[in-house]
């Protein structure tokens, strides 16, 4: 039952990240989706894949997206 709830959370957060206008919110939702996927991998008894997903999908990718958004924003000048 928990795996079905996690799958729904992953799908909903991924779709919300795709339709989000604010790119920082999209980065946060991407990390949320990656974290839920890491938990799902742990439940499915794949701890090595879960650890990799937690590091890359829930931490590094959202940070890189947020940094890219921050670097490309225009100033008021």
PDB file of N, CA and C in Angstrom:
ATOM      1  N   UNK A   1       0.826  -1.200   0.000  1.00  0.00           N
ATOM      2  CA  UNK A   1       0.000   0.000   0.000  1.00  0.00           C
ATOM      3  C   UNK A   1       0.870   1.264   0.000  1.00  0.00           C
ATOM      4  N   UNK A   2       1.959   1.203   0.772  1.00  0.00           N
ATOM      5  CA  UNK A   2       2.846   2.367   0.828  1.00  0.00           C
ATOM      6  C   UNK A   2       3.514   2.612  -0.516  1.00  0.00           C
ATOM      7  N   UNK A   3       3.813   1.552  -1.241  1.00  0.00           N
ATOM      8  CA  UNK A   3       4.440   1.719  -2.548  1.00  0.00           C
ATOM      9  C   UNK A   3       3.503   2.397  -3.542  1.00  0.00           C
ATOM     10  N   UNK A   4       2.217   2.115  -3.467  1.00  0.00           N
ATOM     11  CA  UNK A   4       1.252   2.773  -4.352  1.00  0.00           C
ATOM     12  C   UNK A   4       1.138   4.254  -4.016  1.00  0.00           C
ATOM     13  N   UNK A   5       1.152   4.578  -2.738  1.00  0.00           N
ATOM     14  CA  UNK A   5       1.095   5.992  -2.318  1.00  0.00           C
ATOM     15  C   UNK A   5       2.338   6.730  -2.802  1.00  0.00           C
ATOM     16  N   UNK A   6       3.498   6.088  -2.673  1.00  0.00           N
ATOM     17  CA  UNK A   6       4.729   6.712  -3.156  1.00  0.00           C
ATOM     18  C   UNK A   6       4.712   6.919  -4.664  1.00  0.00           C
ATOM     19  N   UNK A   7       4.181   5.951  -5.408  1.00  0.00           N
ATOM     20  CA  UNK A   7       4.091   6.106  -6.856  1.00  0.00           C
ATOM     21  C   UNK A   7       3.183   7.270  -7.239  1.00  0.00           C
ATOM     22  N   UNK A   8       2.096   7.430  -6.521  1.00  0.00           N
ATOM     23  CA  UNK A   8       1.185   8.551  -6.787  1.00  0.00           C
ATOM     24  C   UNK A   8       1.884   9.868  -6.475  1.00  0.00           C
ATOM     25  N   UNK A   9       2.622   9.929  -5.364  1.00  0.00           N
ATOM     26  CA  UNK A   9       3.362  11.145  -5.010  1.00  0.00           C
ATOM     27  C   UNK A   9       4.401  11.476  -6.067  1.00  0.00           C
ATOM     28  N   UNK A  10       5.104  10.463  -6.564  1.00  0.00           N
ATOM     29  CA  UNK A  10       6.131  10.671  -7.592  1.00  0.00           C
ATOM     30  C   UNK A  10       5.504  11.237  -8.862  1.00  0.00           C
ATOM     31  N   UNK A  11       4.411  10.640  -9.296  1.00  0.00           N
ATOM     32  CA  UNK A  11       3.766  11.086 -10.538  1.00  0.00           C
ATOM     33  C   UNK A  11       3.197  12.484 -10.388  1.00  0.00           C
ATOM     34  N   UNK A  12       2.520  12.748  -9.285  1.00  0.00           N
ATOM     35  CA  UNK A  12       1.914  14.067  -9.081  1.00  0.00           C
ATOM     36  C   UNK A  12       2.979  15.152  -8.984  1.00  0.00           C
ATOM     37  N   UNK A  13       4.043  14.900  -8.242  1.00  0.00           N
ATOM     38  CA  UNK A  13       5.076  15.930  -8.111  1.00  0.00           C
ATOM     39  C   UNK A  13       5.822  16.144  -9.427  1.00  0.00           C
ATOM     40  N   UNK A  14       6.007  15.092 -10.222  1.00  0.00           N
ATOM     41  CA  UNK A  14       6.663  15.251 -11.517  1.00  0.00           C
ATOM     42  C   UNK A  14       5.785  16.057 -12.478  1.00  0.00           C
ATOM     43  N   UNK A  15       4.499  15.788 -12.493  1.00  0.00           N
ATOM     44  CA  UNK A  15       3.590  16.543 -13.364  1.00  0.00           C
ATOM     45  C   UNK A  15       3.506  17.990 -12.908  1.00  0.00           C
ATOM     46  N   UNK A  16       3.449  18.222 -11.604  1.00  0.00           N
ATOM     47  CA  UNK A  16       3.419  19.602 -11.097  1.00  0.00           C
ATOM     48  C   UNK A  16       4.712  20.343 -11.430  1.00  0.00           C
ATOM     49  N   UNK A  17       5.833  19.645 -11.400  1.00  0.00           N
ATOM     50  CA  UNK A  17       7.105  20.277 -11.771  1.00  0.00           C
ATOM     51  C   UNK A  17       7.107  20.659 -13.248  1.00  0.00           C
ATOM     52  N   UNK A  18       6.481  19.845 -14.076  1.00  0.00           N
ATOM     53  CA  UNK A  18       6.431  20.144 -15.508  1.00  0.00           C
ATOM     54  C   UNK A  18       5.559  21.349 -15.833  1.00  0.00           C
ATOM     55  N   UNK A  19       4.457  21.536 -15.112  1.00  0.00           N
ATOM     56  CA  UNK A  19       3.531  22.623 -15.439  1.00  0.00           C
ATOM     57  C   UNK A  19       3.775  23.886 -14.611  1.00  0.00           C
ATOM     58  N   UNK A  20       4.781  23.846 -13.758  1.00  0.00           N
ATOM     59  CA  UNK A  20       5.071  24.972 -12.871  1.00  0.00           C
ATOM     60  C   UNK A  20       5.666  26.144 -13.653  1.00  0.00           C
ATOM     61  N   UNK A  21       5.167  27.359 -13.401  1.00  0.00           N
ATOM     62  CA  UNK A  21       5.710  28.558 -14.042  1.00  0.00           C
ATOM     63  C   UNK A  21       6.983  29.035 -13.349  1.00  0.00           C
ATOM     64  N   UNK A  22       7.014  28.943 -12.030  1.00  0.00           N
ATOM     65  CA  UNK A  22       8.183  29.360 -11.254  1.00  0.00           C
ATOM     66  C   UNK A  22       9.224  28.238 -11.285  1.00  0.00           C
ATOM     67  N   UNK A  23      10.399  28.532 -11.805  1.00  0.00           N
ATOM     68  CA  UNK A  23      11.411  27.493 -11.988  1.00  0.00           C
ATOM     69  C   UNK A  23      12.006  27.003 -10.671  1.00  0.00           C
ATOM     70  N   UNK A  24      12.050  27.850  -9.661  1.00  0.00           N
ATOM     71  CA  UNK A  24      12.559  27.391  -8.362  1.00  0.00           C
ATOM     72  C   UNK A  24      11.595  26.398  -7.719  1.00  0.00           C
ATOM     73  N   UNK A  25      10.296  26.639  -7.875  1.00  0.00           N
ATOM     74  CA  UNK A  25       9.315  25.666  -7.378  1.00  0.00           C
ATOM     75  C   UNK A  25       9.426  24.355  -8.151  1.00  0.00           C
ATOM     76  N   UNK A  26       9.709  24.450  -9.435  1.00  0.00           N
ATOM     77  CA  UNK A  26       9.892  23.235 -10.234  1.00  0.00           C
ATOM     78  C   UNK A  26      11.113  22.446  -9.759  1.00  0.00           C
ATOM     79  N   UNK A  27      12.172  23.143  -9.373  1.00  0.00           N
ATOM     80  CA  UNK A  27      13.362  22.469  -8.850  1.00  0.00           C
ATOM     81  C   UNK A  27      13.051  21.762  -7.535  1.00  0.00           C
ATOM     82  N   UNK A  28      12.280  22.400  -6.682  1.00  0.00           N
ATOM     83  CA  UNK A  28      11.902  21.791  -5.404  1.00  0.00           C
ATOM     84  C   UNK A  28      11.041  20.557  -5.638  1.00  0.00           C
ATOM     85  N   UNK A  29      10.092  20.663  -6.565  1.00  0.00           N
ATOM     86  CA  UNK A  29       9.239  19.517  -6.864  1.00  0.00           C
ATOM     87  C   UNK A  29      10.030  18.373  -7.496  1.00  0.00           C
ATOM     88  N   UNK A  30      11.037  18.706  -8.272  1.00  0.00           N
ATOM     89  CA  UNK A  30      11.899  17.672  -8.844  1.00  0.00           C
ATOM     90  C   UNK A  30      12.638  16.923  -7.729  1.00  0.00           C
ATOM     91  N   UNK A  31      13.137  17.653  -6.754  1.00  0.00           N
ATOM     92  CA  UNK A  31      13.795  17.014  -5.615  1.00  0.00           C
ATOM     93  C   UNK A  31      12.847  16.176  -4.784  1.00  0.00           C
ATOM     94  N   UNK A  32      11.628  16.648  -4.652  1.00  0.00           N
ATOM     95  CA  UNK A  32      10.618  15.894  -3.903  1.00  0.00           C
ATOM     96  C   UNK A  32      10.309  14.578  -4.609  1.00  0.00           C
ATOM     97  N   UNK A  33      10.186  14.646  -5.923  1.00  0.00           N
ATOM     98  CA  UNK A  33       9.938  13.439  -6.704  1.00  0.00           C
ATOM     99  C   UNK A  33      11.119  12.470  -6.601  1.00  0.00           C
ATOM    100  N   UNK A  34      12.332  12.994  -6.659  1.00  0.00           N
ATOM    101  CA  UNK A  34      13.519  12.149  -6.537  1.00  0.00           C
ATOM    102  C   UNK A  34      13.640  11.510  -5.164  1.00  0.00           C
ATOM    103  N   UNK A  35      13.291  12.247  -4.134  1.00  0.00           N
ATOM    104  CA  UNK A  35      13.331  11.686  -2.784  1.00  0.00           C
ATOM    105  C   UNK A  35      12.309  10.587  -2.572  1.00  0.00           C
ATOM    106  N   UNK A  36      11.111  10.797  -3.098  1.00  0.00           N
ATOM    107  CA  UNK A  36      10.080   9.763  -2.990  1.00  0.00           C
ATOM    108  C   UNK A  36      10.475   8.519  -3.781  1.00  0.00           C
ATOM    109  N   UNK A  37      11.121   8.721  -4.921  1.00  0.00           N
ATOM    110  CA  UNK A  37      11.583   7.582  -5.710  1.00  0.00           C
ATOM    111  C   UNK A  37      12.692   6.825  -4.974  1.00  0.00           C
ATOM    112  N   UNK A  38      13.553   7.534  -4.271  1.00  0.00           N
ATOM    113  CA  UNK A  38      14.593   6.880  -3.479  1.00  0.00           C
ATOM    114  C   UNK A  38      13.981   6.027  -2.367  1.00  0.00           C
ATOM    115  N   UNK A  39      12.946   6.547  -1.720  1.00  0.00           N
ATOM    116  CA  UNK A  39      12.263   5.763  -0.680  1.00  0.00           C
ATOM    117  C   UNK A  39      11.605   4.527  -1.289  1.00  0.00           C
ATOM    118  N   UNK A  40      11.021   4.691  -2.473  1.00  0.00           N
ATOM    119  CA  UNK A  40      10.401   3.546  -3.145  1.00  0.00           C
ATOM    120  C   UNK A  40      11.443   2.479  -3.484  1.00  0.00           C
ATOM    121  N   UNK A  41      12.608   2.890  -3.956  1.00  0.00           N
ATOM    122  CA  UNK A  41      13.666   1.917  -4.231  1.00  0.00           C
ATOM    123  C   UNK A  41      14.098   1.196  -2.957  1.00  0.00           C
ATOM    124  N   UNK A  42      14.142   1.899  -1.844  1.00  0.00           N
ATOM    125  CA  UNK A  42      14.514   1.267  -0.580  1.00  0.00           C
ATOM    126  C   UNK A  42      13.469   0.240  -0.165  1.00  0.00           C
ATOM    127  N   UNK A  43      12.200   0.572  -0.364  1.00  0.00           N
ATOM    128  CA  UNK A  43      11.127  -0.378  -0.035  1.00  0.00           C
ATOM    129  C   UNK A  43      11.212  -1.610  -0.928  1.00  0.00           C
ATOM    130  N   UNK A  44      11.616  -1.411  -2.177  1.00  0.00           N
ATOM    131  CA  UNK A  44      11.734  -2.520  -3.123  1.00  0.00           C
ATOM    132  C   UNK A  44      13.045  -3.292  -2.964  1.00  0.00           C
ATOM    133  N   UNK A  45      13.755  -3.041  -1.868  1.00  0.00           N
ATOM    134  CA  UNK A  45      14.975  -3.760  -1.498  1.00  0.00           C
ATOM    135  C   UNK A  45      16.112  -3.565  -2.502  1.00  0.00           C
ATOM    136  N   UNK A  46      16.286  -2.323  -2.937  1.00  0.00           N
ATOM    137  CA  UNK A  46      17.413  -1.964  -3.795  1.00  0.00           C
ATOM    138  C   UNK A  46      18.149  -0.798  -3.143  1.00  0.00           C
ATOM    139  N   UNK A  47      18.893  -1.064  -2.051  1.00  0.00           N
ATOM    140  CA  UNK A  47      19.491   0.037  -1.292  1.00  0.00           C
ATOM    141  C   UNK A  47      20.570   0.799  -2.052  1.00  0.00           C
ATOM    142  N   UNK A  48      21.303   0.132  -2.932  1.00  0.00           N
ATOM    143  CA  UNK A  48      22.333   0.826  -3.689  1.00  0.00           C
ATOM    144  C   UNK A  48      21.719   1.811  -4.682  1.00  0.00           C
ATOM    145  N   UNK A  49      20.649   1.390  -5.331  1.00  0.00           N
ATOM    146  CA  UNK A  49      19.948   2.278  -6.257  1.00  0.00           C
ATOM    147  C   UNK A  49      19.271   3.410  -5.487  1.00  0.00           C
ATOM    148  N   UNK A  50      18.735   3.102  -4.310  1.00  0.00           N
ATOM    149  CA  UNK A  50      18.079   4.109  -3.488  1.00  0.00           C
ATOM    150  C   UNK A  50      19.069   5.187  -3.041  1.00  0.00           C
ATOM    151  N   UNK A  51      20.252   4.770  -2.651  1.00  0.00           N
ATOM    152  CA  UNK A  51      21.267   5.735  -2.225  1.00  0.00           C
ATOM    153  C   UNK A  51      21.700   6.632  -3.380  1.00  0.00           C
ATOM    154  N   UNK A  52      21.905   6.036  -4.542  1.00  0.00           N
ATOM    155  CA  UNK A  52      22.283   6.827  -5.715  1.00  0.00           C
ATOM    156  C   UNK A  52      21.175   7.792  -6.095  1.00  0.00           C
ATOM    157  N   UNK A  53      19.936   7.327  -6.059  1.00  0.00           N
ATOM    158  CA  UNK A  53      18.805   8.196  -6.392  1.00  0.00           C
ATOM    159  C   UNK A  53      18.671   9.326  -5.379  1.00  0.00           C
ATOM    160  N   UNK A  54      18.895   9.040  -4.116  1.00  0.00           N
ATOM    161  CA  UNK A  54      18.796  10.071  -3.094  1.00  0.00           C
ATOM    162  C   UNK A  54      19.857  11.148  -3.292  1.00  0.00           C
ATOM    163  N   UNK A  55      21.056  10.729  -3.640  1.00  0.00           N
ATOM    164  CA  UNK A  55      22.138  11.696  -3.827  1.00  0.00           C
ATOM    165  C   UNK A  55      21.938  12.502  -5.100  1.00  0.00           C
ATOM    166  N   UNK A  56      21.686  11.816  -6.193  1.00  0.00           N
ATOM    167  CA  UNK A  56      21.595  12.497  -7.486  1.00  0.00           C
ATOM    168  C   UNK A  56      20.228  13.119  -7.697  1.00  0.00           C
ATOM    169  N   UNK A  57      19.164  12.326  -7.552  1.00  0.00           N
ATOM    170  CA  UNK A  57      17.826  12.791  -7.895  1.00  0.00           C
ATOM    171  C   UNK A  57      17.206  13.732  -6.893  1.00  0.00           C
ATOM    172  N   UNK A  58      17.549  13.568  -5.630  1.00  0.00           N
ATOM    173  CA  UNK A  58      16.928  14.399  -4.605  1.00  0.00           C
ATOM    174  C   UNK A  58      17.813  15.538  -4.128  1.00  0.00           C
ATOM    175  N   UNK A  59      19.113  15.496  -4.439  1.00  0.00           N
ATOM    176  CA  UNK A  59      20.010  16.536  -3.932  1.00  0.00           C
ATOM    177  C   UNK A  59      20.727  17.301  -5.036  1.00  0.00           C
ATOM    178  N   UNK A  60      21.435  16.612  -5.895  1.00  0.00           N
ATOM    179  CA  UNK A  60      22.301  17.301  -6.855  1.00  0.00           C
ATOM    180  C   UNK A  60      21.514  17.962  -7.979  1.00  0.00           C
ATOM    181  N   UNK A  61      20.579  17.243  -8.588  1.00  0.00           N
ATOM    182  CA  UNK A  61      19.826  17.802  -9.720  1.00  0.00           C
ATOM    183  C   UNK A  61      19.012  19.036  -9.321  1.00  0.00           C
ATOM    184  N   UNK A  62      18.242  19.011  -8.221  1.00  0.00           N
ATOM    185  CA  UNK A  62      17.514  20.233  -7.849  1.00  0.00           C
ATOM    186  C   UNK A  62      18.432  21.420  -7.522  1.00  0.00           C
ATOM    187  N   UNK A  63      19.567  21.134  -6.912  1.00  0.00           N
ATOM    188  CA  UNK A  63      20.516  22.216  -6.613  1.00  0.00           C
ATOM    189  C   UNK A  63      21.074  22.805  -7.900  1.00  0.00           C
ATOM    190  N   UNK A  64      21.429  21.959  -8.858  1.00  0.00           N
ATOM    191  CA  UNK A  64      21.927  22.460 -10.142  1.00  0.00           C
ATOM    192  C   UNK A  64      20.865  23.261 -10.881  1.00  0.00           C
ATOM    193  N   UNK A  65      19.620  22.818 -10.843  1.00  0.00           N
ATOM    194  CA  UNK A  65      18.536  23.575 -11.486  1.00  0.00           C
ATOM    195  C   UNK A  65      18.380  24.928 -10.807  1.00  0.00           C
ATOM    196  N   UNK A  66      18.376  24.947  -9.485  1.00  0.00           N
ATOM    197  CA  UNK A  66      18.215  26.208  -8.753  1.00  0.00           C
ATOM    198  C   UNK A  66      19.386  27.157  -9.023  1.00  0.00           C
ATOM    199  N   UNK A  67      20.606  26.621  -9.076  1.00  0.00           N
ATOM    200  CA  UNK A  67      21.763  27.472  -9.377  1.00  0.00           C
ATOM    201  C   UNK A  67      21.698  28.021 -10.799  1.00  0.00           C
ATOM    202  N   UNK A  68      21.254  27.214 -11.742  1.00  0.00           N
ATOM    203  CA  UNK A  68      21.123  27.687 -13.133  1.00  0.00           C
ATOM    204  C   UNK A  68      20.062  28.775 -13.234  1.00  0.00           C
ATOM    205  N   UNK A  69      18.966  28.617 -12.520  1.00  0.00           N
ATOM    206  CA  UNK A  69      17.917  29.637 -12.523  1.00  0.00           C
ATOM    207  C   UNK A  69      18.439  30.920 -11.890  1.00  0.00           C
ATOM    208  N   UNK A  70      19.163  30.786 -10.797  1.00  0.00           N
ATOM    209  CA  UNK A  70      19.702  31.953 -10.094  1.00  0.00           C
ATOM    210  C   UNK A  70      20.714  32.699 -10.971  1.00  0.00           C
ATOM    211  N   UNK A  71      21.547  31.953 -11.692  1.00  0.00           N
ATOM    212  CA  UNK A  71      22.566  32.581 -12.553  1.00  0.00           C
ATOM    213  C   UNK A  71      21.958  33.263 -13.773  1.00  0.00           C
ATOM    214  N   UNK A  72      20.832  32.794 -14.264  1.00  0.00           N
ATOM    215  CA  UNK A  72      20.269  33.325 -15.499  1.00  0.00           C
ATOM    216  C   UNK A  72      19.194  34.388 -15.274  1.00  0.00           C
ATOM    217  N   UNK A  73      18.866  34.702 -14.035  1.00  0.00           N
ATOM    218  CA  UNK A  73      17.865  35.740 -13.794  1.00  0.00           C
ATOM    219  C   UNK A  73      18.435  37.111 -14.114  1.00  0.00           C
ATOM    220  N   UNK A  74      17.588  37.949 -14.691  1.00  0.00           N
ATOM    221  CA  UNK A  74      18.025  39.301 -15.013  1.00  0.00           C
ATOM    222  C   UNK A  74      17.949  40.202 -13.796  1.00  0.00           C
ATOM    223  N   UNK A  75      18.884  41.128 -13.733  1.00  0.00           N
ATOM    224  CA  UNK A  75      18.895  42.086 -12.651  1.00  0.00           C
ATOM    225  C   UNK A  75      17.981  43.268 -12.946  1.00  0.00           C
ATOM    226  N   UNK A  76      17.868  44.185 -11.997  1.00  0.00           N
ATOM    227  CA  UNK A  76      17.003  45.348 -12.170  1.00  0.00           C
ATOM    228  C   UNK A  76      17.719  46.471 -12.913  1.00  0.00           C
ATOM    229  N   UNK A  77      18.987  46.304 -13.236  1.00  0.00           N
ATOM    230  CA  UNK A  77      19.752  47.365 -13.870  1.00  0.00           C
ATOM    231  C   UNK A  77      19.420  47.582 -15.317  1.00  0.00           C
TER     232      UNK A  77
END
